[in-house]
Every structure is written in structure tokens, then in C-alpha cells.
Amino acid sequence: MAQTVERRLTAPAVARNRDPILAVLRRILPPDGLVLEVASGTGEHAAYFAAALPQLLWQPSDPDAVARASIAAHGTAARLANLLPPLDLDAAADRWPATRADAVLCINMIHIAPWAAAMGLFAGAARLLPAGGVLYLYGAFKEGGCHTAPSNEAFDADLRARNALWGVRDLEEVAALARRHGLDHAETIAMPANNRSVVFRRRAAGMDAP
Ligand SMILES: C[S@@+](CC[C@H](N)C(=O)[O-])C[C@H]1O[C@@H](n2cnc3c(N)ncnc32)[C@H](O)[C@@H]1O
């Protein structure tokens, strides 16, 4: 449950996952350029990662107005030249308020939104990224149609009870969707608490899927 400090929301999971995620980002993100974060939520990740990776320009976003207020408040408190104000970006929309990005990040969103958001995420990332550009996902995934831990199975049941269109996604289905949009699955990294980092790379135009 997120807590409020003025307009700054905090999600306890962020303090637990930000350093393991940052260790992956240091390895897979480009040395400089623009990073578009989809579904920034409280904005804590954006402020933390922008501070840790000052050579990257960080663009947070969220379709929820309360989240955007929190992202903006964290941004103001962080006083970072490389952290931009949040965009109103719905991954499922045909048009995004961003025209390019050197990398796209999406943490803990595709299981807590309808599948249309995942479809829009890959379509949008494919439009924005250059050849070789990274789309990074973090969250719980099924592998081979099976949950990777009892805690993820319980989490999935809870998500589906809250909204029948939500649920932990199958990594192979996600990778197939990515492939159809010209994004190839590059690697999966096991993370604490049975989560996964999943890295996709934009295929060069005219190249066939491997
Ligand atoms: C569980 S929170 C994760 C927030 C943050 N990335 C984190 O890990 O703390 C899910 C976020 O997804 C956002 N979201 C839901 N549907 C979305 C969509 N269609 N496009 C973009 N973001 C969406 C919500 O507004 C919310 O901020």
C-alpha cells in the first residue's frame, strides 16, 4: 500500500527492488541518451535511477493523475537536471506523447493492466526505439505456462479477483508478442522475490526474427 508524504507517494516494494534493478540497468542501458519509463507509479524509481545514472536523461510517465503528481513531487525534491516532468502516457493508446527513446522501461505494469496495455507497450516501444534499443520489463512472469513460485500463484489469483483482465503473464506469450513487433527477447534475469528482469532488443528494420 502506497503512503503519502505531501503529494509524494511511496511504495514499500521500491526500496526492496530498486538496487537489484539498478544493477541490471547499469549493464543493459546505453551509456547516454533518453530513457522513457512507462508506468512510473510513485516516481521513486525515476528519481533513484536518474540520480544513479546521471548521463541518461530520464522521462517518467503514467496515465494516472495522482501518480503523475507524485512523480512530479519526487522530481522536484530530487532536484536533478536529468529528470524530466512526467508525461501522461497510456501504453495501450495508439499514439504516445513521446516520439523517440534510446531505451524504454516498464516495471510492474503488464500484469496489473489489461493485455491491451502489453500490446500497446510493445507497439509503442517498436515505434520509438532505434535498432538494438532496449525494452526492459520487470515483474512476475509465468514460465512455460507455470508459476515459478507459490507466492506468484497467490499473487496471480489476487490480481484476477481484483480485475478479470489482470494477471501474471506467460513469458513465452510476452516474447511472442514482442517478436511480432520486431523486438527480440535478449535475456531473462532471475530477481529477488521470484521476479524477473526481461530484456528485449529492437531488431533492425528488414531483419527477420531469429
Ligand atoms: C503496480 S504500479 C507500478 C508502478 C511502478 N512502476 C513501480 O514498480 O512501483 C502499476 C502502474 O501502472 C500504471 N498503469 C496501469 N495501466 C497502464 C497503462 N495502460 N499504461 C501505462 N501505465 C499504466 C498505473 O497507473 C500504475 O502507476
Tab-separated table of C-alpha atoms and ligand atoms in Angstrom:
chain	number	residue	atom	x	y	z
A	1	MET	CA	0.000	0.000	0.000
A	2	ALA	CA	1.417	3.364	-1.010
A	3	GLN	CA	1.762	6.017	1.729
A	4	THR	CA	1.678	9.777	1.240
A	5	VAL	CA	4.217	12.471	2.175
A	6	GLU	CA	2.511	15.606	0.800
A	7	ARG	CA	1.979	14.537	-2.827
A	8	ARG	CA	4.930	12.167	-2.774
A	9	LEU	CA	3.670	8.577	-2.646
A	10	THR	CA	5.888	5.740	-1.516
A	11	ALA	CA	5.526	2.067	-2.384
A	12	PRO	CA	7.466	-0.154	0.057
A	13	ALA	CA	8.427	-2.606	-2.713
A	14	VAL	CA	10.508	0.075	-4.417
A	15	ALA	CA	13.032	0.202	-1.562
A	16	ARG	CA	13.448	-3.571	-1.888
A	17	ASN	CA	13.707	-3.854	-5.679
A	18	ARG	CA	15.439	-0.629	-6.789
A	19	ASP	CA	19.038	-1.761	-6.172
A	20	PRO	CA	18.699	-5.201	-7.821
A	21	ILE	CA	17.006	-3.486	-10.790
A	22	LEU	CA	19.665	-0.765	-10.921
A	23	ALA	CA	22.406	-3.408	-11.094
A	24	VAL	CA	20.757	-4.800	-14.253
A	25	LEU	CA	20.142	-1.339	-15.728
A	26	ARG	CA	23.820	-0.391	-15.313
A	27	ARG	CA	24.693	-3.313	-17.565
A	28	ILE	CA	21.970	-3.130	-20.221
A	29	LEU	CA	21.153	0.568	-20.706
A	30	PRO	CA	23.061	2.660	-23.241
A	31	PRO	CA	25.848	4.888	-21.834
A	32	ASP	CA	23.824	8.023	-22.581
A	33	GLY	CA	20.566	9.086	-24.229
A	34	LEU	CA	16.876	9.263	-23.346
A	35	VAL	CA	15.139	6.618	-21.228
A	36	LEU	CA	11.340	6.524	-21.334
A	37	GLU	CA	9.829	4.921	-18.235
A	38	VAL	CA	6.262	3.681	-18.798
A	39	ALA	CA	4.035	3.314	-15.690
A	40	SER	CA	6.341	5.170	-13.286
A	41	GLY	CA	3.809	4.878	-10.422
A	42	THR	CA	5.033	6.802	-7.365
A	43	GLY	CA	8.068	8.172	-9.260
A	44	GLU	CA	10.542	6.772	-6.728
A	45	HIS	CA	12.266	4.563	-9.293
A	46	ALA	CA	12.604	7.509	-11.690
A	47	ALA	CA	14.253	9.719	-9.050
A	48	TYR	CA	16.533	6.909	-7.837
A	49	PHE	CA	17.643	5.738	-11.269
A	50	ALA	CA	18.099	9.280	-12.634
A	51	ALA	CA	20.355	10.100	-9.647
A	52	ALA	CA	22.370	6.903	-10.101
A	53	LEU	CA	22.688	7.234	-13.899
A	54	PRO	CA	23.342	10.970	-14.450
A	55	GLN	CA	24.490	10.523	-18.045
A	56	LEU	CA	20.957	9.379	-19.013
A	57	LEU	CA	18.002	11.723	-19.451
A	58	TRP	CA	15.058	10.157	-17.595
A	59	GLN	CA	11.482	10.600	-18.859
A	60	PRO	CA	8.889	9.227	-16.394
A	61	SER	CA	5.228	8.755	-17.334
A	62	ASP	CA	1.929	7.413	-16.022
A	63	PRO	CA	-1.714	7.674	-17.199
A	64	ASP	CA	-2.917	8.203	-13.614
A	65	ALA	CA	-3.090	11.862	-12.489
A	66	VAL	CA	-2.379	11.064	-8.814
A	67	ALA	CA	0.689	9.079	-9.867
A	68	ARG	CA	1.869	11.949	-12.081
A	69	ALA	CA	1.525	14.388	-9.162
A	70	SER	CA	3.657	12.049	-7.042
A	71	ILE	CA	6.249	11.618	-9.818
A	72	ALA	CA	6.452	15.406	-10.205
A	73	ALA	CA	6.798	15.884	-6.422
A	74	HIS	CA	9.600	13.308	-6.203
A	75	GLY	CA	11.226	15.017	-9.185
A	76	THR	CA	11.064	18.434	-7.537
A	77	ALA	CA	12.525	17.058	-4.292
A	78	ALA	CA	15.315	15.263	-6.174
A	79	ARG	CA	16.485	18.443	-7.989
A	80	LEU	CA	18.040	16.513	-10.848
A	81	ALA	CA	18.848	18.135	-14.193
A	82	ASN	CA	18.400	14.778	-15.970
A	83	LEU	CA	14.891	14.006	-14.624
A	84	LEU	CA	12.025	15.364	-16.743
A	85	PRO	CA	8.438	16.102	-15.608
A	86	PRO	CA	6.069	13.142	-16.127
A	87	LEU	CA	4.142	12.542	-19.340
A	88	ASP	CA	0.507	11.403	-19.449
A	89	LEU	CA	1.181	8.152	-21.311
A	90	ASP	CA	-1.269	5.247	-21.608
A	91	ALA	CA	0.674	2.314	-23.034
A	92	ALA	CA	-2.481	0.996	-24.714
A	93	ALA	CA	-3.017	4.180	-26.729
A	94	ASP	CA	-2.224	4.241	-30.458
A	95	ARG	CA	-0.322	7.489	-30.043
A	96	TRP	CA	2.157	8.260	-27.304
A	97	PRO	CA	3.235	11.768	-26.219
A	98	ALA	CA	6.836	10.794	-26.977
A	99	THR	CA	8.421	10.383	-30.387
A	100	ARG	CA	11.749	8.745	-29.595
A	101	ALA	CA	13.669	6.977	-26.855
A	102	ASP	CA	17.016	5.225	-26.651
A	103	ALA	CA	15.570	2.763	-24.131
A	104	VAL	CA	12.111	2.015	-22.704
A	105	LEU	CA	11.466	0.667	-19.178
A	106	CYS	CA	8.299	-0.766	-17.717
A	107	ILE	CA	8.315	-2.057	-14.148
A	108	ASN	CA	5.387	-3.951	-12.635
A	109	MET	CA	2.724	-2.924	-15.137
A	110	ILE	CA	1.731	-5.601	-17.647
A	111	HIS	CA	0.238	-7.949	-15.018
A	112	ILE	CA	-1.786	-5.166	-13.375
A	113	ALA	CA	-3.369	-3.853	-16.578
A	114	PRO	CA	-5.373	-5.479	-19.400
A	115	TRP	CA	-3.392	-7.366	-22.077
A	116	ALA	CA	-4.101	-4.388	-24.382
A	117	ALA	CA	-1.560	-2.427	-22.320
A	118	ALA	CA	1.124	-5.031	-23.077
A	119	MET	CA	0.179	-4.963	-26.761
A	120	GLY	CA	0.412	-1.176	-26.768
A	121	LEU	CA	3.688	-1.242	-24.852
A	122	PHE	CA	5.438	-3.379	-27.473
A	123	ALA	CA	3.886	-1.451	-30.381
A	124	GLY	CA	4.965	1.852	-28.832
A	125	ALA	CA	8.472	0.681	-27.956
A	126	ALA	CA	8.905	-0.599	-31.508
A	127	ARG	CA	7.907	2.829	-32.865
A	128	LEU	CA	10.296	4.742	-30.618
A	129	LEU	CA	13.407	2.595	-30.268
A	130	PRO	CA	16.380	2.554	-32.628
A	131	ALA	CA	17.774	-0.772	-33.884
A	132	GLY	CA	19.379	-2.513	-30.902
A	133	GLY	CA	17.477	-0.316	-28.429
A	134	VAL	CA	16.413	-1.972	-25.167
A	135	LEU	CA	12.919	-2.529	-23.811
A	136	TYR	CA	13.281	-3.589	-20.155
A	137	LEU	CA	10.437	-5.250	-18.242
A	138	TYR	CA	10.373	-6.193	-14.560
A	139	GLY	CA	7.781	-8.176	-12.700
A	140	ALA	CA	6.344	-11.617	-12.009
A	141	PHE	CA	6.024	-13.955	-15.008
A	142	LYS	CA	4.883	-17.498	-15.649
A	143	GLU	CA	7.418	-19.661	-17.495
A	144	GLY	CA	6.279	-22.492	-19.755
A	145	GLY	CA	2.724	-21.822	-18.620
A	146	CYS	CA	3.586	-22.458	-14.955
A	147	HIS	CA	4.063	-20.180	-11.988
A	148	THR	CA	7.651	-20.015	-10.787
A	149	ALA	CA	6.673	-19.879	-7.087
A	150	PRO	CA	3.586	-20.395	-4.864
A	151	SER	CA	3.752	-16.689	-3.922
A	152	ASN	CA	3.357	-15.743	-7.604
A	153	GLU	CA	0.403	-18.122	-7.958
A	154	ALA	CA	-1.310	-16.443	-4.976
A	155	PHE	CA	-0.446	-13.011	-6.407
A	156	ASP	CA	-1.984	-14.032	-9.753
A	157	ALA	CA	-5.207	-15.213	-8.057
A	158	ASP	CA	-5.402	-11.935	-6.146
A	159	LEU	CA	-4.897	-9.882	-9.332
A	160	ARG	CA	-7.586	-11.839	-11.213
A	161	ALA	CA	-10.018	-11.457	-8.297
A	162	ARG	CA	-9.495	-7.690	-8.432
A	163	ASN	CA	-9.877	-7.485	-12.216
A	164	ALA	CA	-10.565	-10.406	-14.576
A	165	LEU	CA	-8.394	-8.751	-17.252
A	166	TRP	CA	-5.314	-8.621	-14.993
A	167	GLY	CA	-2.960	-11.490	-14.189
A	168	VAL	CA	0.630	-12.703	-14.196
A	169	ARG	CA	1.654	-13.070	-17.844
A	170	ASP	CA	3.346	-16.013	-19.501
A	171	LEU	CA	6.884	-15.071	-20.538
A	172	GLU	CA	6.669	-17.091	-23.789
A	173	GLU	CA	3.450	-15.265	-24.786
A	174	VAL	CA	5.058	-11.933	-23.980
A	175	ALA	CA	8.159	-12.845	-26.021
A	176	ALA	CA	5.951	-13.911	-28.958
A	177	LEU	CA	4.096	-10.601	-28.803
A	178	ALA	CA	7.431	-8.768	-28.709
A	179	ARG	CA	8.714	-10.724	-31.726
A	180	ARG	CA	5.656	-9.715	-33.763
A	181	HIS	CA	6.596	-6.084	-33.074
A	182	GLY	CA	10.239	-6.524	-34.081
A	183	LEU	CA	11.588	-6.865	-30.538
A	184	ASP	CA	13.666	-9.931	-29.786
A	185	HIS	CA	13.920	-11.489	-26.331
A	186	ALA	CA	17.574	-10.995	-25.345
A	187	GLU	CA	17.712	-12.297	-21.771
A	188	THR	CA	15.786	-13.134	-18.617
A	189	ILE	CA	17.396	-12.478	-15.248
A	190	ALA	CA	16.097	-14.033	-12.019
A	191	MET	CA	15.490	-11.311	-9.421
A	192	PRO	CA	14.695	-11.375	-5.677
A	193	ALA	CA	11.183	-12.371	-4.563
A	194	ASN	CA	10.648	-14.572	-7.638
A	195	ASN	CA	10.535	-11.653	-10.042
A	196	ARG	CA	12.224	-11.435	-13.426
A	197	SER	CA	14.043	-8.785	-15.408
A	198	VAL	CA	13.277	-9.366	-19.076
A	199	VAL	CA	15.311	-7.617	-21.765
A	200	PHE	CA	14.168	-7.168	-25.369
A	201	ARG	CA	16.116	-5.531	-28.199
A	202	ARG	CA	14.707	-3.760	-31.228
A	203	ARG	CA	15.513	-5.700	-34.396
A	204	ALA	CA	16.993	-3.714	-37.289
A	205	ALA	CA	14.434	-2.848	-39.981
A	206	GLY	CA	14.303	-5.511	-42.700
A	207	MET	CA	15.789	-8.253	-40.478
A	208	ASP	CA	13.774	-11.436	-39.980
A	209	ALA	CA	13.045	-12.754	-36.497
A	210	PRO	CA	15.666	-15.348	-35.411
B	1	LIG	C1	1.881	-1.593	-9.624
B	1	LIG	S1	2.083	0.028	-10.235
B	1	LIG	C2	3.834	0.027	-10.615
B	1	LIG	C3	4.426	1.374	-10.545
B	1	LIG	C4	5.964	1.426	-10.601
B	1	LIG	N1	6.466	1.053	-11.912
B	1	LIG	C5	6.549	0.553	-9.546
B	1	LIG	O1	7.071	-0.537	-9.832
B	1	LIG	O2	6.491	0.968	-8.366
B	1	LIG	C6	1.311	-0.045	-11.838
B	1	LIG	C7	1.310	1.266	-12.578
B	1	LIG	O3	0.871	1.015	-13.903
B	1	LIG	C8	0.139	2.122	-14.337
B	1	LIG	N2	-0.674	1.709	-15.487
B	1	LIG	C9	-1.817	0.999	-15.481
B	1	LIG	N3	-2.295	0.861	-16.727
B	1	LIG	C10	-1.401	1.483	-17.545
B	1	LIG	C11	-1.340	1.693	-18.943
B	1	LIG	N4	-2.300	1.236	-19.758
B	1	LIG	N5	-0.298	2.383	-19.440
B	1	LIG	C12	0.676	2.857	-18.628
B	1	LIG	N6	0.652	2.686	-17.296
B	1	LIG	C13	-0.372	2.013	-16.758
B	1	LIG	C14	-0.660	2.524	-13.114
B	1	LIG	O4	-1.152	3.851	-13.201
B	1	LIG	C15	0.366	2.345	-12.017
B	1	LIG	O5	1.087	3.524	-11.768
